[in-house]
mmCIF file of C-alpha atoms in Angstrom:
data_model
loop_
_atom_site.group_PDB
_atom_site.id
_atom_site.type_symbol
_atom_site.label_atom_id
_atom_site.label_comp_id
_atom_site.label_asym_id
_atom_site.label_seq_id
_atom_site.Cartn_x
_atom_site.Cartn_y
_atom_site.Cartn_z
ATOM 1 C CA GLN A 1 68.416 55.227 4.051
ATOM 2 C CA SER A 2 70.385 56.100 7.502
ATOM 3 C CA VAL A 3 68.636 59.135 8.955
ATOM 4 C CA LEU A 4 72.051 60.027 9.962
ATOM 5 C CA THR A 5 74.024 61.501 7.508
ATOM 6 C CA GLN A 6 77.510 61.747 7.097
ATOM 7 C CA PRO A 7 80.262 62.863 4.634
ATOM 8 C CA PRO A 8 81.281 59.952 2.712
ATOM 9 C CA SER A 9 85.092 61.170 2.771
ATOM 10 C CA VAL A 10 87.717 63.330 4.880
ATOM 11 C CA SER A 11 91.419 63.320 4.219
ATOM 12 C CA GLY A 12 95.021 64.844 5.819
ATOM 13 C CA ALA A 13 98.166 64.758 6.347
ATOM 14 C CA PRO A 14 99.953 63.591 9.419
ATOM 15 C CA GLY A 15 99.540 66.361 12.034
ATOM 16 C CA GLN A 16 97.085 67.733 10.660
ATOM 17 C CA ARG A 17 93.771 68.474 11.899
ATOM 18 C CA VAL A 18 90.105 66.854 10.504
ATOM 19 C CA THR A 19 86.624 66.737 11.724
ATOM 20 C CA ILE A 20 83.875 64.421 11.067
ATOM 21 C CA SER A 21 79.788 65.580 10.844
ATOM 22 C CA CYS A 22 77.105 63.862 12.038
ATOM 23 C CA THR A 23 73.688 65.832 10.637
ATOM 24 C CA GLY A 24 70.457 64.364 11.849
ATOM 25 C CA SER A 25 67.207 65.623 12.337
ATOM 26 C CA SER A 26 64.424 67.111 15.303
ATOM 27 C CA SER A 27 63.781 63.435 16.237
ATOM 28 C CA ASN A 28 67.183 62.420 16.664
ATOM 29 C CA ILE A 29 69.888 64.401 17.987
ATOM 30 C CA GLY A 30 67.781 67.056 17.534
ATOM 31 C CA ALA A 31 65.594 65.506 20.388
ATOM 32 C CA GLY A 32 67.683 65.123 23.311
ATOM 33 C CA TYR A 33 69.357 61.662 22.094
ATOM 34 C CA ASP A 34 73.647 61.381 22.864
ATOM 35 C CA VAL A 35 75.100 60.799 20.006
ATOM 36 C CA ASN A 36 78.188 57.534 20.219
ATOM 37 C CA TRP A 37 81.050 57.799 17.805
ATOM 38 C CA TYR A 38 82.864 54.053 16.418
ATOM 39 C CA GLN A 39 85.761 53.265 14.243
ATOM 40 C CA GLN A 40 85.787 50.814 11.986
ATOM 41 C CA LEU A 41 89.747 49.316 10.757
ATOM 42 C CA PRO A 42 89.569 47.637 7.539
ATOM 43 C CA GLY A 43 88.362 43.484 8.732
ATOM 44 C CA THR A 44 87.449 44.386 11.990
ATOM 45 C CA ALA A 45 84.592 45.045 14.310
ATOM 46 C CA PRO A 46 83.531 48.327 15.051
ATOM 47 C CA LYS A 47 85.448 49.844 18.574
ATOM 48 C CA LEU A 48 83.627 52.468 20.484
ATOM 49 C CA LEU A 49 85.195 56.225 20.422
ATOM 50 C CA ILE A 50 82.824 58.854 21.764
ATOM 51 C CA TYR A 51 79.862 57.883 23.843
ATOM 52 C CA GLY A 52 77.793 60.254 25.363
ATOM 53 C CA ASN A 53 78.320 63.106 22.731
ATOM 54 C CA SER A 54 82.202 63.573 24.624
ATOM 55 C CA ASN A 55 83.139 61.381 26.493
ATOM 56 C CA ARG A 56 85.846 58.744 25.262
ATOM 57 C CA PRO A 57 85.815 55.510 27.262
ATOM 58 C CA SER A 58 89.239 54.593 28.350
ATOM 59 C CA GLY A 59 92.136 53.588 26.229
ATOM 60 C CA VAL A 60 90.959 55.892 23.377
ATOM 61 C CA PRO A 61 93.549 58.885 23.129
ATOM 62 C CA ASP A 62 92.653 62.546 23.333
ATOM 63 C CA ARG A 63 93.411 62.991 19.879
ATOM 64 C CA PHE A 64 89.906 61.971 19.925
ATOM 65 C CA SER A 65 86.711 64.213 20.426
ATOM 66 C CA GLY A 66 83.415 64.583 20.169
ATOM 67 C CA SER A 67 80.813 66.920 20.702
ATOM 68 C CA LYS A 68 76.891 68.380 20.099
ATOM 69 C CA SER A 69 74.892 70.691 18.895
ATOM 70 C CA GLY A 70 71.424 71.373 18.133
ATOM 71 C CA THR A 71 70.749 68.514 15.157
ATOM 72 C CA SER A 72 74.314 67.742 14.421
ATOM 73 C CA ALA A 73 77.456 65.927 15.985
ATOM 74 C CA SER A 74 81.089 66.227 15.122
ATOM 75 C CA LEU A 75 84.182 64.277 15.412
ATOM 76 C CA ALA A 76 87.510 65.626 15.655
ATOM 77 C CA ILE A 77 90.964 63.765 15.114
ATOM 78 C CA THR A 78 94.279 66.355 15.989
ATOM 79 C CA GLY A 79 97.330 65.070 15.174
ATOM 80 C CA LEU A 80 95.911 62.768 12.701
ATOM 81 C CA GLN A 81 98.168 59.152 12.235
ATOM 82 C CA ALA A 82 98.606 56.558 9.771
ATOM 83 C CA GLU A 83 96.418 54.304 12.338
ATOM 84 C CA ASP A 84 93.963 56.610 12.003
ATOM 85 C CA GLU A 85 92.923 55.300 8.340
ATOM 86 C CA ALA A 86 89.485 54.230 9.359
ATOM 87 C CA ASP A 87 85.616 54.173 8.409
ATOM 88 C CA TYR A 88 83.896 56.306 11.436
ATOM 89 C CA TYR A 89 80.476 55.905 12.023
ATOM 90 C CA CYS A 90 77.816 58.164 14.163
ATOM 91 C CA GLN A 91 75.210 56.757 15.979
ATOM 92 C CA SER A 92 71.558 57.373 18.091
ATOM 93 C CA TYR A 93 68.816 56.660 18.561
ATOM 94 C CA ASP A 94 65.073 58.135 16.702
ATOM 95 C CA SER A 95 61.953 58.907 18.095
ATOM 96 C CA SER A 96 60.089 58.461 14.851
ATOM 97 C CA LEU A 97 61.475 54.484 14.525
ATOM 98 C CA SER A 98 59.972 54.704 17.924
ATOM 99 C CA GLY A 99 63.086 54.682 20.133
ATOM 100 C CA SER A 100 65.232 52.527 17.841
ATOM 101 C CA GLY A 101 69.226 52.896 17.132
ATOM 102 C CA VAL A 102 70.115 54.708 14.014
ATOM 103 C CA PHE A 103 73.801 55.147 12.294
ATOM 104 C CA GLY A 104 75.478 57.637 10.287
ATOM 105 C CA THR A 105 76.263 56.796 6.442
ATOM 106 C CA GLY A 106 79.442 56.552 7.599
ATOM 107 C CA THR A 107 83.168 58.352 6.430
ATOM 108 C CA LYS A 108 85.929 57.247 5.544
ATOM 109 C CA VAL A 109 89.449 58.844 6.732
ATOM 110 C CA THR A 110 92.392 58.735 4.223
ATOM 111 C CA VAL A 111 95.877 59.956 5.862
ATOM 112 C CA LEU A 112 97.353 61.503 3.062
ATOM 113 C CA GLN B 1 87.344 41.798 29.797
ATOM 114 C CA VAL B 2 83.776 41.277 28.286
ATOM 115 C CA GLN B 3 83.959 39.197 25.058
ATOM 116 C CA LEU B 4 81.410 38.627 23.190
ATOM 117 C CA GLN B 5 80.793 35.392 20.391
ATOM 118 C CA GLU B 6 79.130 34.989 17.354
ATOM 119 C CA SER B 7 77.877 31.348 16.265
ATOM 120 C CA GLY B 8 75.373 29.661 13.605
ATOM 121 C CA PRO B 9 75.458 28.786 10.145
ATOM 122 C CA GLY B 10 77.178 30.759 7.788
ATOM 123 C CA LEU B 11 74.805 29.931 4.314
ATOM 124 C CA VAL B 12 71.492 30.694 4.797
ATOM 125 C CA LYS B 13 69.126 29.664 1.750
ATOM 126 C CA PRO B 14 66.472 32.134 0.769
ATOM 127 C CA SER B 15 62.901 32.579 2.904
ATOM 128 C CA GLU B 16 64.804 30.330 5.180
ATOM 129 C CA THR B 17 65.285 31.626 8.612
ATOM 130 C CA LEU B 18 68.665 32.716 10.066
ATOM 131 C CA SER B 19 69.683 32.434 12.844
ATOM 132 C CA LEU B 20 72.293 33.592 15.731
ATOM 133 C CA THR B 21 73.743 33.409 18.973
ATOM 134 C CA CYS B 22 75.752 35.560 20.554
ATOM 135 C CA THR B 23 77.743 34.544 23.930
ATOM 136 C CA VAL B 24 78.809 36.198 26.447
ATOM 137 C CA SER B 25 81.762 35.521 28.614
ATOM 138 C CA GLY B 26 83.743 37.582 31.382
ATOM 139 C CA GLY B 27 81.024 39.310 32.453
ATOM 140 C CA SER B 28 76.711 38.907 33.889
ATOM 141 C CA ILE B 29 74.538 39.624 30.824
ATOM 142 C CA ARG B 30 72.228 41.257 33.541
ATOM 143 C CA ASN B 31 71.554 44.460 33.683
ATOM 144 C CA TYR B 32 72.308 45.430 29.873
ATOM 145 C CA TYR B 33 70.516 46.081 26.772
ATOM 146 C CA TRP B 34 72.404 43.297 24.366
ATOM 147 C CA SER B 35 71.873 44.442 20.290
ATOM 148 C CA TRP B 36 72.234 42.850 16.940
ATOM 149 C CA ILE B 37 73.496 45.221 14.271
ATOM 150 C CA ARG B 38 74.783 44.538 10.804
ATOM 151 C CA GLN B 39 76.728 45.478 7.589
ATOM 152 C CA PRO B 40 76.245 44.319 4.083
ATOM 153 C CA PRO B 41 79.695 43.600 2.294
ATOM 154 C CA GLY B 42 81.200 46.945 1.258
ATOM 155 C CA LYS B 43 78.512 48.840 2.900
ATOM 156 C CA GLY B 44 77.320 50.819 6.228
ATOM 157 C CA LEU B 45 76.387 49.410 9.782
ATOM 158 C CA GLU B 46 72.437 48.798 10.534
ATOM 159 C CA TRP B 47 71.411 48.505 13.654
ATOM 160 C CA ILE B 48 68.918 45.672 13.992
ATOM 161 C CA GLY B 49 67.465 45.818 17.789
ATOM 162 C CA TYR B 50 68.363 44.809 21.332
ATOM 163 C CA ILE B 51 66.943 42.960 23.910
ATOM 164 C CA PHE B 52 67.426 43.689 27.871
ATOM 165 C CA ASP B 53 67.616 40.705 30.670
ATOM 166 C CA SER B 54 64.411 41.106 31.543
ATOM 167 C CA GLY B 55 63.318 40.373 27.613
ATOM 168 C CA SER B 56 61.975 43.434 26.745
ATOM 169 C CA THR B 57 62.861 44.163 22.899
ATOM 170 C CA ASN B 58 63.471 47.205 20.745
ATOM 171 C CA TYR B 59 63.548 46.310 16.632
ATOM 172 C CA ASN B 60 64.591 48.336 13.081
ATOM 173 C CA PRO B 61 60.834 49.009 11.806
ATOM 174 C CA SER B 62 62.537 47.970 9.002
ATOM 175 C CA LEU B 63 62.965 44.250 10.014
ATOM 176 C CA LYS B 64 60.296 44.616 12.727
ATOM 177 C CA SER B 65 58.394 42.535 11.209
ATOM 178 C CA ARG B 66 60.601 39.691 10.697
ATOM 179 C CA VAL B 67 63.160 39.496 13.286
ATOM 180 C CA THR B 68 63.167 38.127 16.812
ATOM 181 C CA ILE B 69 65.399 38.805 19.250
ATOM 182 C CA SER B 70 65.556 36.578 22.965
ATOM 183 C CA VAL B 71 67.976 35.713 25.852
ATOM 184 C CA GLU B 72 68.580 32.853 27.923
ATOM 185 C CA THR B 73 70.152 33.975 31.715
ATOM 186 C CA SER B 74 71.313 31.411 32.213
ATOM 187 C CA LYS B 75 74.103 30.409 29.427
ATOM 188 C CA ASN B 76 75.092 34.249 29.225
ATOM 189 C CA GLN B 77 73.199 33.753 25.228
ATOM 190 C CA PHE B 78 71.017 35.898 23.908
ATOM 191 C CA SER B 79 69.723 35.062 19.979
ATOM 192 C CA LEU B 80 68.697 36.656 16.609
ATOM 193 C CA LYS B 81 66.233 34.717 14.375
ATOM 194 C CA LEU B 82 65.219 36.502 11.348
ATOM 195 C CA SER B 83 62.879 35.243 9.158
ATOM 196 C CA SER B 84 61.850 35.302 5.157
ATOM 197 C CA VAL B 85 65.506 35.870 4.026
ATOM 198 C CA SER B 86 66.665 37.083 0.875
ATOM 199 C CA ALA B 87 70.194 38.006 -0.736
ATOM 200 C CA ALA B 88 69.726 41.560 0.964
ATOM 201 C CA ASP B 89 69.651 39.609 4.118
ATOM 202 C CA THR B 90 73.523 38.649 3.441
ATOM 203 C CA ALA B 91 75.514 40.454 5.659
ATOM 204 C CA VAL B 92 78.553 40.499 9.045
ATOM 205 C CA TYR B 93 76.641 40.197 11.458
ATOM 206 C CA TYR B 94 77.568 41.380 15.083
ATOM 207 C CA CYS B 95 76.768 41.253 18.562
ATOM 208 C CA ALA B 96 77.542 44.404 21.323
ATOM 209 C CA ARG B 97 76.764 44.513 24.091
ATOM 210 C CA THR B 98 74.457 48.530 25.337
ATOM 211 C CA PRO B 99 74.956 49.841 28.830
ATOM 212 C CA TYR B 100 71.840 51.287 29.849
ATOM 213 C CA SER B 101 73.303 54.562 31.134
ATOM 214 C CA THR B 102 75.157 54.874 27.430
ATOM 215 C CA SER B 103 72.950 53.745 25.441
ATOM 216 C CA SER B 104 75.883 53.048 23.746
ATOM 217 C CA HIS B 105 77.337 49.582 21.884
ATOM 218 C CA ASP B 106 80.990 49.114 24.543
ATOM 219 C CA TYR B 107 81.877 46.100 23.283
ATOM 220 C CA TRP B 108 81.588 43.868 19.920
ATOM 221 C CA GLY B 109 81.958 40.325 18.849
ATOM 222 C CA GLN B 110 84.306 39.629 16.109
ATOM 223 C CA GLY B 111 81.628 39.382 13.486
ATOM 224 C CA THR B 112 80.163 36.359 11.656
ATOM 225 C CA LEU B 113 79.432 36.474 8.089
ATOM 226 C CA VAL B 114 75.772 35.459 7.201
ATOM 227 C CA THR B 115 75.276 34.464 3.237
ATOM 228 C CA VAL B 116 71.618 33.968 1.620
ATOM 229 C CA SER B 117 72.013 32.187 -1.507
ATOM 230 C CA SER B 118 70.856 28.662 -2.887
#
């Protein structure tokens, strides 16, 4: 059972904007731990999309953006494209679990 | 370009020990954390633990009694051992690099499926 909760699915038409929430608590996101986001295309390993709440690694399109506030974080995808159809996971750390890492429950993004 | 490659048996019998190795190429294993993450078929990601090149570790409390992660810097490798496995441990196992500065997982192996079955 994950301590970071995400909606199971979100969908949008090409070109639209979608957001994915990641809800945590005072022992993880609210404790000041950074949030990272990963994209997992079918049959492949996860790929780092956002690190340190809002930073994009080199090569990640600026259509992807991240934010954090209080005990939650969000990933936004603007100008949705067909190739964005994938599973997305947030990740942080948790002081109540001795600082171990935790992943979100995952969100399936469908491009209509 | 940093590359990671998992290796080890794809089939393990119940109650035995799962052993995997991750070989790092294109960069040094020094000065980074190195992580193991798994994903049961059709399910989400589960963080297993990490090790620093000095040997210090941090494990998921739910697996801590069964997990050992070790590092062999001379071979640019780190390893995972999970004891007393059951069918619930069937998953794709990934190794990943974890920079201290970001604590994210910036490079991943392709993953290896380990099935626990008699």
